[in-house]
C-alpha cells in the first residue's frame, strides 16, 4: 500500500502556499481561482432570487460556502481527469467550465439548458468537459465514479475520477461497495467527501459512527485517506494534488475529506436555521471561515490584487450572471415533441436498431 | 445444422463479441475462474484473460454501477447477474443511472451496457431467487429488455444487445440453459424488437416470451393432437422495443388470443399486450383476450406446487378451449 509520500511529509502543514502545486501559480492563476469562486457564488445568489420569484421548479441545493472545494480540486486537473458529483452540482459544473447561460437556462427548464431542460438543477452534465453529472440519489454516483476510473484504466489512460459526495452519502452501501472494489482493483478514483456537517437536517453526530473522521473509514479498505480544511484554497489544492498523483502514478484510490460549510439549507426549501442549527453558527462561518473572503484577503496580503480590483472583478461577474439570468428568462421552453428525444441513442440517431419494434407506448 | 445448448449459444455470442470489439468486457460474480455459476461463461477467462473476463465481489450495486460508469466512457461491459433476482440490490444503478442518464443529460451521454442473467422460477429456490422483472424493466423508458426462448434467439439477441448503444437487459432462463436447438455456424444477429412465429396456426394465437414460449408450443401440440385445433405461437423475443405489428398480424389472422406469461398477472407484460390488442385490434377479436400467468403469490418453494404456479400447457389448453 502506498502511504503518504516524502514530498507530502515535507510540506509544512501550516503553509500550503509552499506546496509545489501552489508555488507554481501565477498572479493571473490566483485571480482566476477567485473569479471561479465568485462566479459560483453570484450564480447561485441569482438562482435563489429566481427560485423565490417562482420561475424555477423543484429543488435548489445551494453550494454557497463550499466554493473552495470544487474550485480548488478541479483547478489541478488535466485532460484525463474526470468529475462526477451529487445534486449540489452548480459549483462543480461552473468550475469545469460549463457556461452560465446553459446552466441558468437548465434550472428554468428551458430548451437552451445544458440538458435541454430535461435534468434541472440537480442534473447538469457536460461530458466534453469530463463532467458526468449531477446525480440526484444520495451516494448513487459513487459506483459511477468508480466506473469512470475503471474505464480510464481499461483504456490505458493516465487519469483519475474525482467523485464528490456529501457527508450524508458515506452511510450508503453503494459507497462502501465502491471503496472495496476501488482498493481491490487499484482504480484511480478519488472520493471527495464534502463534509458540511449536515445530512439534510441531521447533524453528523446523529448520522455517522466514526473514530475520528469520516475519511478514516477508508483504513478498513486499505485506502489512503486525508482530511483538508475547505476554507483554505491552498490546502485543498495541495491535498487534492497528492490524491491526483496517487491516481496517476500508482493507479490507487484516495478518500479525501474536506471540511466545509453550507450557508443555506440542504435545499432552499428546508428549515435550516429554524430547526437544526442556530443563526449564530451560520454567521460565525460567514464572518470567520468564508473561503472567498479568506482567499481575497490572501490575494491582497500577497499583493496580487487590491480591494478595488476585487470589487471590479465582482462587478463584472455580477453582470455575467445577470446576463445569464436574462438569457434563461428569454429562452423558450422545449417543444412537447422533445419529450421523446434523448431516451434511446439508437432512436435519436435513426439507426437500424432504433427502427425495429416500438420504443414508446401510449398516445 | 449443429445442435447446441442455450448456454453454449450465449457463450459463443460472448466469445465472438469479445473478439470483434476490444471494448467488450465480461464482468460479474464467478464469471472468470469459476467459469460462471451456471457455466454460461465457461472457458472465456482461460481464452481471453483477466482484462476481458473479470470476477467481482458480491456487490451488485457496486459492480453494476461501475459498469454503467465505464459504459459512459465507451467501454461495453456485459454484466452478469447470477440471478436477475439479485438486481434489486442494484436497482438504483440500473433504473436511475443506466436508465435515466441519457435523458437527464439531454442526450449528451449514452450507456452501451448489457446486463444479463437468468430470470425465472421453477427451480425450487423460493421467492427471493425466482423473480421475473422484465415488466419492471419494460416500464422504464431508457432501458431495453429481451427474453430469448431458444438457443438460436439467445445467441442472435445477445450479439445485438452487445452492439446496441443503449442499455439492454437480457433475461435468460436456467431451465433452458441445458436445452438444445439448431444454431448455424455462420454469424447472425437478431435485431431487438422483432418477434418470431415459432409455430404457424390459423385458429388461435398464443403470444409469449421466454420459457412461456415453450409452454405455449406444448399446448399447441396438445390442441392439435386432441382437438384438431391449429394454434399459432408468436414469440415476442423482445419486450421493449416491442414488435406490435407482429402481434396485430397474428390477431388479424386467428381472431382469438391467449397470452402466456411467466410474470405475475397484475401489471405483467401480458397486461400491456392485452391493453394494446383491445385498443388497436378490437374489431379483429372474436373473443375476449385470455391470459395464463404465474399464479399471483410469491414463488412457492414446494416443488409439487411450484410446477403449477408457473403457466402449464394444461392451463393454456383450458383457456384456449374457453374461447374456441
XYZ file of C-alpha atoms in Angstrom:
687
model
C 0.000 0.000 0.000
C 1.285 3.455 -0.888
C 1.199 5.745 2.094
C 1.915 9.440 2.359
C 4.957 10.252 0.198
C 8.109 12.005 1.333
C 7.180 15.065 -0.627
C 3.848 15.194 1.146
C 5.560 14.997 4.529
C 7.942 17.741 3.530
C 5.129 20.274 3.231
C 4.759 22.468 6.284
C 1.160 21.814 7.203
C 0.797 25.392 8.363
C 1.599 26.813 4.953
C 0.189 25.011 1.963
C 1.073 28.010 -0.153
C 4.534 26.436 -0.311
C 3.286 23.216 -1.879
C 4.676 22.772 -5.404
C 1.240 22.931 -6.989
C 0.639 26.316 -5.329
C 4.091 27.822 -5.721
C 3.719 27.454 -9.461
C 0.597 29.635 -9.522
C 0.975 32.964 -11.313
C -0.903 36.054 -10.164
C -3.183 35.546 -13.105
C -3.902 31.977 -11.959
C -4.699 33.177 -8.451
C -7.096 35.790 -9.760
C -8.617 33.084 -11.930
C -9.319 30.982 -8.846
C -11.055 33.926 -7.191
C -13.048 34.522 -10.353
C -14.253 30.908 -10.400
C -15.346 31.005 -6.757
C -17.101 34.332 -7.202
C -18.825 33.093 -10.341
C -20.311 30.189 -8.379
C -21.460 32.374 -5.514
C -23.012 35.077 -7.680
C -24.604 32.483 -9.963
C -26.270 30.840 -7.001
C -27.397 34.089 -5.399
C -29.220 34.978 -8.592
C -30.541 31.407 -8.823
C -32.035 31.823 -5.365
C -33.632 35.093 -6.425
C -35.193 33.392 -9.447
C -36.317 30.468 -7.316
C -38.023 32.814 -4.892
C -39.695 34.556 -7.821
C -41.281 31.216 -8.691
C -39.710 30.765 -12.132
C -37.834 27.618 -11.093
C -39.403 24.276 -10.217
C -38.368 21.561 -7.806
C -35.342 21.745 -5.566
C -32.423 24.154 -5.363
C -29.382 22.885 -3.431
C -27.010 25.775 -2.959
C -23.242 25.339 -2.755
C -22.601 28.746 -1.191
C -19.876 28.412 1.451
C -18.293 25.352 -0.194
C -16.826 27.040 -3.300
C -13.160 26.394 -2.486
C -13.732 22.639 -2.624
C -14.887 22.424 -6.241
C -12.645 25.240 -7.482
C -9.562 24.053 -5.610
C -9.783 20.414 -6.621
C -10.874 20.962 -10.233
C -8.185 23.609 -10.780
C -5.442 20.951 -10.658
C -6.975 18.620 -13.218
C -5.684 17.638 -16.642
C -7.169 16.180 -19.821
C -7.805 12.679 -18.447
C -9.179 13.703 -15.083
C -12.926 13.374 -14.700
C -15.561 14.777 -12.370
C -18.836 13.395 -11.076
C -20.914 14.666 -8.194
C -24.306 14.609 -6.500
C -27.220 17.042 -6.746
C -25.387 20.053 -5.228
C -23.701 20.370 -8.593
C -23.629 24.008 -9.737
C -20.175 24.652 -8.289
C -18.548 21.707 -9.997
C -20.321 22.461 -13.283
C -19.092 26.046 -13.398
C -15.626 25.038 -12.174
C -15.157 22.580 -15.058
C -16.013 25.408 -17.431
C -19.670 24.996 -18.244
C -21.305 28.209 -19.380
C -23.546 30.206 -17.066
C -26.174 30.625 -19.762
C -26.745 26.916 -20.291
C -26.706 26.236 -16.541
C -29.134 29.015 -15.691
C -31.438 28.027 -18.549
C -31.412 24.416 -17.348
C -32.627 25.490 -13.936
C -35.541 27.250 -15.589
C -36.325 24.164 -17.691
C -35.570 25.899 -20.980
C -34.634 24.314 -24.315
C -31.303 26.161 -24.205
C -30.375 24.440 -20.946
C -27.340 22.172 -20.723
C -29.666 19.138 -20.631
C -32.286 20.727 -22.916
C -34.476 21.281 -19.862
C -34.615 17.573 -19.026
C -32.416 17.471 -15.959
C -32.906 20.625 -13.912
C -30.737 21.980 -11.119
C -29.628 18.577 -9.813
C -28.665 17.141 -13.193
C -26.099 19.220 -15.050
C -23.809 17.303 -17.451
C -21.031 18.136 -19.877
C -19.074 15.062 -20.986
C -16.954 17.229 -23.330
C -15.564 18.845 -20.185
C -15.215 15.481 -18.422
C -18.200 16.352 -16.234
C -20.530 13.374 -15.771
C -23.216 14.975 -13.569
C -25.157 15.987 -11.402
C -26.841 12.920 -9.720
C -29.963 13.057 -7.628
C -29.773 9.990 -5.414
C -27.508 10.287 -2.359
C -24.458 8.092 -2.959
C -25.814 6.821 -6.300
C -22.944 8.435 -8.191
C -20.237 6.649 -6.195
C -20.230 3.445 -8.305
C -20.386 5.572 -11.477
C -17.223 7.390 -10.402
C -15.632 4.007 -9.833
C -16.684 3.015 -13.356
C -15.154 6.123 -14.904
C -11.893 5.257 -13.149
C -12.232 1.652 -14.346
C -12.801 2.870 -17.894
C -9.696 5.058 -17.790
C -7.586 2.178 -16.544
C -9.120 -0.222 -19.095
C -8.176 2.194 -21.875
C -4.660 2.554 -20.502
C -5.034 6.288 -19.852
C -3.192 8.045 -17.046
C -6.090 9.809 -15.424
C -8.412 9.919 -12.470
C -12.008 10.384 -11.495
C -12.845 12.775 -8.680
C -16.147 11.588 -7.268
C -17.700 14.162 -4.941
C -20.218 13.368 -2.254
C -21.653 14.889 0.888
C -21.086 13.655 4.411
C -24.589 12.174 4.333
C -23.614 9.841 1.485
C -20.936 7.979 3.427
C -23.539 5.718 5.014
C -24.913 4.425 1.718
C -23.979 0.852 0.880
C -23.080 1.661 -2.722
C -20.228 3.868 -1.461
C -18.748 1.070 0.643
C -19.083 -1.411 -2.215
C -17.254 1.099 -4.378
C -14.443 1.562 -1.857
C -13.935 -2.188 -1.684
C -13.693 -2.555 -5.456
C -11.528 0.577 -5.795
C -8.984 -0.869 -3.369
C -9.249 -4.415 -4.690
C -8.663 -3.463 -8.318
C -6.440 -0.422 -7.715
C -8.673 2.049 -9.518
C -7.689 5.725 -9.860
C -10.735 7.203 -8.143
C -10.679 9.979 -5.568
C -13.698 10.106 -3.291
C -14.032 13.670 -2.081
C -16.287 13.877 0.959
C -17.509 17.439 1.185
C -18.247 17.428 4.887
C -20.626 20.299 5.526
C -21.686 18.715 8.844
C -25.324 18.127 7.987
C -27.011 15.347 6.052
C -30.106 17.380 5.283
C -31.233 18.303 8.822
C -29.367 15.566 10.700
C -26.125 16.544 12.364
C -23.099 14.394 11.710
C -23.005 13.052 15.284
C -26.533 11.727 14.823
C -25.871 10.106 11.425
C -22.344 8.710 11.238
C -20.397 6.395 13.502
C -16.666 7.014 13.284
C -13.472 7.000 15.275
C -12.063 10.432 14.379
C -13.328 11.423 10.966
C -15.347 10.038 8.054
C -12.376 9.550 5.740
C -10.694 7.315 8.297
C -13.203 4.603 7.475
C -11.078 4.084 4.338
C -8.458 2.471 6.581
C -10.621 -0.614 6.732
C -10.234 -0.985 2.970
C -6.534 -0.177 2.950
C -7.173 3.069 1.105
C -5.044 6.132 1.769
C -7.114 8.976 3.197
C -6.591 12.561 4.132
C -8.509 15.454 5.567
C -8.351 19.063 4.408
C -9.564 22.421 5.565
C -12.024 23.524 2.903
C -11.753 27.211 3.712
C -8.120 27.266 2.551
C -7.808 27.039 -1.200
C -4.070 26.313 -0.991
C -4.635 23.367 1.319
C -7.439 21.972 -0.812
C -5.249 22.134 -3.904
C -2.202 20.644 -2.180
C -4.087 17.688 -0.768
C -6.087 17.098 -3.927
C -2.780 17.103 -5.814
C -1.482 14.295 -3.591
C -4.576 12.264 -4.402
C -4.298 13.066 -8.102
C -0.677 11.926 -8.200
C -1.548 8.746 -6.325
C -4.127 8.039 -9.021
C -1.866 8.970 -11.932
C 1.390 7.415 -10.782
C 0.182 4.386 -8.870
C -3.403 3.906 -10.059
C -4.594 3.964 -6.474
C -7.716 5.405 -4.868
C -7.866 8.072 -2.161
C -10.573 9.248 0.192
C -10.197 12.969 0.784
C -12.493 14.509 3.362
C -12.783 18.260 3.037
C -14.153 20.188 5.946
C -16.602 22.791 4.695
C -19.895 24.507 5.458
C -23.056 25.441 3.603
C -24.819 28.653 4.495
C -28.203 27.685 3.103
C -30.362 24.675 3.839
C -29.946 21.213 2.339
C -32.224 22.650 -0.315
C -33.560 26.168 -0.079
C -36.946 24.890 0.994
C -35.718 23.265 4.221
C -35.981 24.655 7.729
C -32.253 25.443 8.021
C -31.517 27.715 10.967
C -35.055 27.458 12.247
C -34.758 23.792 13.140
C -31.375 22.154 13.250
C -28.736 24.831 13.761
C -28.506 28.350 15.074
C -28.309 31.535 13.028
C -25.227 32.400 15.132
C -23.418 29.305 13.868
C -24.041 30.327 10.276
C -22.996 33.920 10.942
C -19.800 32.723 12.598
C -18.849 30.770 9.484
C -19.665 33.670 7.214
C -17.606 36.047 9.339
C -14.563 33.900 10.019
C -14.459 30.912 7.685
C -15.703 32.097 4.341
C -13.426 30.603 1.670
C -13.899 33.505 -0.738
C -13.244 36.237 1.823
C -10.193 34.380 3.088
C -8.844 33.991 -0.449
C -9.488 37.654 -1.194
C -7.602 38.634 1.929
C -4.768 36.368 0.890
C -4.570 37.941 -2.554
C -4.496 41.427 -1.028
C -1.834 40.376 1.505
C 0.267 38.828 -1.254
C -0.080 41.999 -3.300
C -1.816 40.154 -6.129
C -4.946 42.307 -6.114
C -6.248 45.464 -4.476
C -9.679 45.761 -2.896
C -10.704 47.965 -5.821
C -9.642 45.342 -8.340
C -11.580 42.689 -6.439
C -14.613 44.948 -6.460
C -14.243 45.436 -10.211
C -13.930 41.700 -10.819
C -17.007 41.065 -8.729
C -18.970 43.657 -10.703
C -18.065 42.028 -13.998
C -19.182 38.651 -12.639
C -22.467 40.093 -11.432
C -23.006 41.412 -14.941
C -22.241 37.991 -16.383
C -24.745 36.336 -14.040
C -27.433 38.900 -14.725
C -26.943 38.394 -18.450
C -27.223 34.628 -17.935
C -30.441 35.084 -15.974
C -31.842 37.247 -18.756
C -30.770 34.656 -21.319
C -32.561 31.957 -19.341
C -35.706 34.027 -18.866
C -35.794 34.936 -22.562
C -35.233 31.351 -23.745
C -38.092 29.172 -24.965
C -39.405 26.129 -23.177
C -38.679 22.878 -25.034
C -41.234 21.758 -27.630
C -43.568 18.935 -26.496
C -42.224 16.532 -29.133
C -38.791 16.649 -27.452
C -40.236 14.599 -24.583
C -39.480 11.513 -26.695
C -35.971 12.608 -27.665
C -32.813 11.629 -25.740
C -34.349 8.428 -24.400
C -32.659 5.933 -26.736
C -29.425 6.629 -28.628
C -30.427 4.283 -31.423
C -33.765 6.060 -31.953
C -32.219 9.539 -31.818
C -29.641 8.514 -34.399
C -32.141 6.852 -36.750
C -30.183 3.629 -36.834
C -31.491 0.243 -37.959
C -31.517 -0.858 -34.311
C -33.622 2.156 -33.437
C -36.222 1.454 -36.095
C -37.239 -2.142 -35.313
C -40.121 -2.517 -32.890
C -41.988 0.087 -30.930
C -39.924 2.019 -28.390
C -42.597 4.329 -26.968
C -46.100 3.479 -25.819
C -49.354 5.236 -25.088
C -50.563 8.283 -27.025
C -27.043 -27.650 -38.729
C -25.272 -28.168 -35.369
C -27.374 -28.658 -32.259
C -26.064 -26.646 -29.302
C -27.378 -25.724 -25.883
C -28.877 -22.369 -24.963
C -25.901 -21.996 -22.584
C -23.338 -22.650 -25.336
C -25.140 -20.312 -27.705
C -24.732 -17.432 -25.232
C -21.140 -18.456 -24.562
C -20.428 -18.340 -28.311
C -22.079 -14.925 -28.617
C -19.918 -13.543 -25.792
C -16.722 -15.014 -27.259
C -17.455 -13.693 -30.750
C -18.159 -10.196 -29.434
C -15.042 -10.177 -27.217
C -13.023 -10.960 -30.348
C -14.896 -8.442 -32.515
C -14.663 -5.414 -30.204
C -11.782 -4.671 -27.830
C -14.093 -2.663 -25.562
C -16.297 -5.667 -24.719
C -15.579 -6.946 -21.213
C -17.434 -9.628 -19.240
C -17.902 -8.697 -15.570
C -19.740 -10.480 -12.764
C -19.678 -12.825 -9.815
C -17.845 -16.089 -10.569
C -17.733 -15.439 -14.318
C -13.976 -15.986 -14.703
C -12.132 -18.645 -12.699
C -15.264 -20.451 -11.555
C -16.499 -20.490 -15.181
C -19.856 -18.973 -14.243
C -22.357 -20.113 -11.632
C -24.396 -21.646 -14.480
C -21.345 -22.210 -16.712
C -22.532 -19.664 -19.270
C -19.062 -18.077 -19.352
C -17.199 -21.405 -19.275
C -13.722 -21.202 -20.776
C -13.850 -17.481 -21.553
C -11.364 -16.419 -18.859
C -8.964 -19.121 -19.963
C -9.227 -17.934 -23.571
C -9.312 -14.178 -23.084
C -7.633 -13.487 -19.744
C -8.004 -11.142 -16.800
C -8.685 -7.967 -18.725
C -11.686 -9.237 -20.655
C -13.326 -11.579 -18.140
C -13.479 -10.180 -14.628
C -14.631 -11.715 -11.336
C -16.309 -9.309 -8.932
C -17.025 -9.389 -5.232
C -20.658 -9.967 -4.236
C -21.549 -6.288 -4.671
C -24.281 -5.905 -7.259
C -24.872 -2.189 -6.606
C -21.138 -1.535 -6.747
C -20.213 -3.501 -9.838
C -23.353 -2.821 -11.884
C -22.937 0.899 -11.181
C -19.269 0.586 -12.078
C -20.262 -0.954 -15.399
C -22.676 1.910 -16.059
C -19.942 4.449 -15.336
C -17.459 2.628 -17.577
C -20.039 2.457 -20.381
C -20.382 6.250 -20.288
C -16.704 6.354 -21.294
C -17.245 3.962 -24.202
C -16.425 0.608 -22.602
C -19.037 -2.041 -23.496
C -19.444 -4.065 -20.311
C -21.520 -7.235 -20.337
C -22.507 -7.592 -16.703
C -23.660 -10.946 -15.384
C -26.183 -11.097 -12.587
C -26.036 -14.597 -11.125
C -29.821 -14.228 -10.914
C -31.887 -11.289 -12.123
C -33.467 -11.561 -8.662
C -30.236 -10.003 -7.357
C -30.831 -6.936 -9.498
C -32.967 -5.493 -6.759
C -29.935 -4.590 -4.669
C -28.597 -2.737 -7.729
C -31.925 -1.199 -8.666
C -30.824 2.434 -8.278
C -27.870 1.789 -10.572
C -29.995 0.072 -13.223
C -33.102 2.259 -13.161
C -31.747 5.679 -12.217
C -28.278 5.557 -13.649
C -28.316 3.250 -16.695
C -31.938 4.110 -17.453
C -32.097 7.872 -16.935
C -28.669 9.357 -17.513
C -29.135 9.816 -21.248
C -32.394 11.675 -20.742
C -31.226 13.832 -17.871
C -28.142 14.846 -19.819
C -30.262 15.923 -22.766
C -28.744 13.169 -24.909
C -25.126 14.051 -24.081
C -24.381 10.622 -22.590
C -25.315 7.075 -23.510
C -24.696 3.750 -21.813
C -23.855 0.809 -24.091
C -24.119 -1.718 -21.286
C -25.646 -5.199 -21.251
C -26.964 -6.672 -18.014
C -27.675 -10.359 -18.377
C -28.525 -13.435 -16.331
C -31.339 -15.859 -15.614
C -34.789 -14.588 -14.597
C -37.105 -17.468 -13.899
C -38.915 -19.563 -11.350
C -39.409 -23.289 -11.444
C -36.158 -24.402 -9.873
C -37.105 -24.907 -6.229
C -35.169 -21.931 -4.918
C -38.016 -19.995 -3.339
C -39.356 -16.498 -3.748
C -36.116 -14.499 -3.425
C -34.449 -16.292 -6.352
C -37.392 -16.684 -8.724
C -38.211 -13.176 -9.916
C -39.073 -12.255 -13.497
C -38.525 -8.474 -13.596
C -38.923 -7.929 -17.350
C -42.135 -5.979 -16.705
C -40.346 -3.654 -14.263
C -37.564 -3.013 -16.754
C -40.001 -2.567 -19.635
C -41.811 0.043 -17.546
C -38.670 2.202 -17.613
C -38.192 4.252 -20.786
C -34.461 4.360 -21.440
C -33.951 0.640 -20.857
C -34.495 -2.240 -23.277
C -35.310 -5.811 -22.357
C -35.249 -9.102 -24.261
C -36.205 -12.637 -23.173
C -34.892 -15.293 -25.564
C -36.724 -18.636 -25.632
C -34.306 -20.704 -27.747
C -30.566 -21.131 -28.225
C -30.791 -19.574 -31.694
C -32.534 -16.490 -30.371
C -30.308 -16.252 -27.295
C -27.204 -16.029 -29.457
C -28.574 -13.592 -32.002
C -30.215 -11.323 -29.448
C -27.128 -11.315 -27.223
C -24.980 -10.118 -30.096
C -27.488 -7.389 -30.942
C -27.659 -6.360 -27.282
C -23.872 -6.012 -27.037
C -23.735 -3.925 -30.226
C -26.631 -1.726 -29.164
C -25.732 1.726 -27.875
C -28.451 1.749 -25.223
C -28.643 -0.292 -22.014
C -30.097 -3.726 -22.763
C -31.266 -6.226 -20.142
C -31.110 -9.828 -21.327
C -33.229 -12.207 -19.279
C -32.258 -15.832 -19.671
C -33.671 -18.968 -18.085
C -31.863 -21.629 -16.069
C -34.405 -24.260 -17.173
C -33.416 -23.620 -20.783
C -29.606 -23.492 -20.360
C -29.272 -27.237 -20.983
C -31.835 -27.490 -23.806
C -30.562 -27.790 -27.378
C -31.628 -26.157 -30.629
C -30.204 -25.865 -34.109
C -27.791 -22.943 -34.354
C -25.875 -22.239 -37.574
C -22.096 -21.877 -37.611
C -22.351 -18.708 -39.683
C -22.594 -15.418 -37.853
C -26.026 -13.841 -37.462
C -27.586 -11.090 -35.365
C -31.268 -10.847 -34.418
C -32.449 -7.246 -34.164
C -34.158 -6.203 -30.962
C -37.869 -5.537 -31.419
C -38.591 -8.280 -33.936
C -40.976 -11.057 -32.872
C -40.883 -14.535 -34.372
C -43.613 -17.007 -35.243
C -42.481 -20.262 -33.660
C -45.480 -22.247 -34.953
C -47.882 -21.361 -37.743
C -51.587 -21.770 -36.995
C -54.974 -20.456 -38.055
C -57.425 -20.952 -35.181
C -55.961 -19.173 -32.172
C -52.802 -17.211 -31.269
C -50.608 -17.871 -28.286
C -48.384 -14.870 -27.584
C -45.497 -15.431 -25.178
C -41.886 -14.622 -24.320
C -39.052 -16.552 -22.694
C -39.766 -20.048 -21.473
C -43.526 -19.425 -21.737
C -42.979 -19.844 -25.492
C -42.007 -23.474 -24.860
C -45.112 -23.926 -22.698
C -47.248 -22.426 -25.466
C -45.697 -24.733 -28.077
C -46.514 -27.775 -25.932
C -50.076 -26.540 -25.502
C -50.350 -26.094 -29.273
C -49.283 -29.712 -29.808
C -51.944 -30.939 -27.363
C -54.623 -28.830 -29.059
C -53.648 -30.181 -32.464
C -53.481 -33.807 -31.346
C -56.553 -33.890 -29.156
C -58.842 -31.256 -30.649
C -57.703 -30.713 -34.203
C -57.091 -27.035 -33.471
C -54.147 -25.228 -35.033
C -52.649 -22.660 -32.688
C -50.135 -20.065 -33.848
C -47.319 -19.331 -31.393
C -45.816 -15.862 -31.553
C -42.590 -15.370 -29.603
C -42.157 -11.698 -28.691
C -38.397 -12.241 -28.086
C -38.047 -8.549 -27.229
C -40.365 -6.792 -24.767
C -39.023 -3.274 -25.211
C -38.772 -2.452 -28.072
C -41.929 -4.417 -28.869
C -42.964 -5.818 -32.244
C -46.568 -4.563 -32.198
C -47.061 -5.207 -35.895
C -46.398 -8.925 -35.473
C -48.936 -9.040 -32.638
C -51.573 -7.266 -34.719
C -50.884 -9.573 -37.697
C -51.455 -12.763 -35.744
C -54.589 -11.337 -34.081
C -55.963 -10.382 -37.507
C -55.203 -13.904 -38.715
C -56.732 -16.013 -35.900
C -59.085 -13.585 -34.075
C -58.513 -15.347 -30.767
C -55.663 -14.800 -28.313
C -54.219 -16.426 -25.211
C -51.288 -14.572 -23.678
C -48.826 -16.861 -21.884
C -46.573 -15.079 -19.416
C -44.390 -16.233 -16.503
C -44.813 -12.766 -14.974
C -47.377 -12.379 -12.245
C -50.656 -11.205 -13.824
C -51.018 -7.796 -12.142
C -49.214 -5.244 -14.336
C -47.268 -8.048 -16.020
C -46.080 -7.935 -19.635
C -49.266 -9.666 -20.801
C -51.369 -6.901 -19.228
C -49.681 -4.421 -21.556
C -50.159 -6.710 -24.572
C -53.855 -7.225 -23.715
C -54.411 -3.478 -23.401
C -52.675 -2.891 -26.703
C -54.736 -5.547 -28.531
C -58.075 -4.174 -27.317
C -57.004 -0.644 -28.275
C -55.707 -1.454 -31.715
C -57.411 -4.679 -32.823
C -60.790 -4.672 -31.090
C -62.678 -5.374 -34.294
C -60.433 -8.319 -35.142
C -61.310 -10.151 -31.932
C -63.956 -12.867 -31.843
C -63.487 -13.495 -28.113
C -62.029 -11.778 -25.037
C -58.245 -11.916 -24.732
C -57.252 -14.613 -22.230
C -54.164 -14.709 -20.047
C -52.192 -17.519 -18.431
C -49.656 -16.119 -15.966
C -47.860 -17.324 -12.856
C -50.363 -17.718 -10.029
C -50.459 -14.467 -8.127
C -48.453 -15.203 -4.980
C -44.729 -15.143 -4.167
C -42.914 -18.062 -5.825
C -43.581 -21.085 -3.650
C -40.790 -23.477 -2.718
C -42.698 -26.782 -2.624
C -41.786 -28.500 -5.914
C -45.228 -30.035 -6.269
C -46.931 -26.654 -6.179
C -44.234 -24.636 -7.922
C -44.914 -26.639 -11.097
C -48.499 -25.500 -11.167
C -47.765 -21.931 -10.089
C -45.985 -21.311 -13.395
C -48.024 -21.434 -16.603
C -48.533 -25.039 -17.714
C -49.566 -26.392 -21.124
C -52.738 -27.731 -19.498
C -53.766 -24.278 -18.246
C -53.086 -22.822 -21.685
C -55.209 -25.543 -23.334
C -58.013 -24.936 -20.841
C -58.050 -21.190 -21.503
C -57.902 -21.754 -25.253
C -60.876 -24.083 -25.186
C -62.861 -21.428 -23.272
C -62.775 -19.112 -26.285
C -62.851 -21.563 -29.191
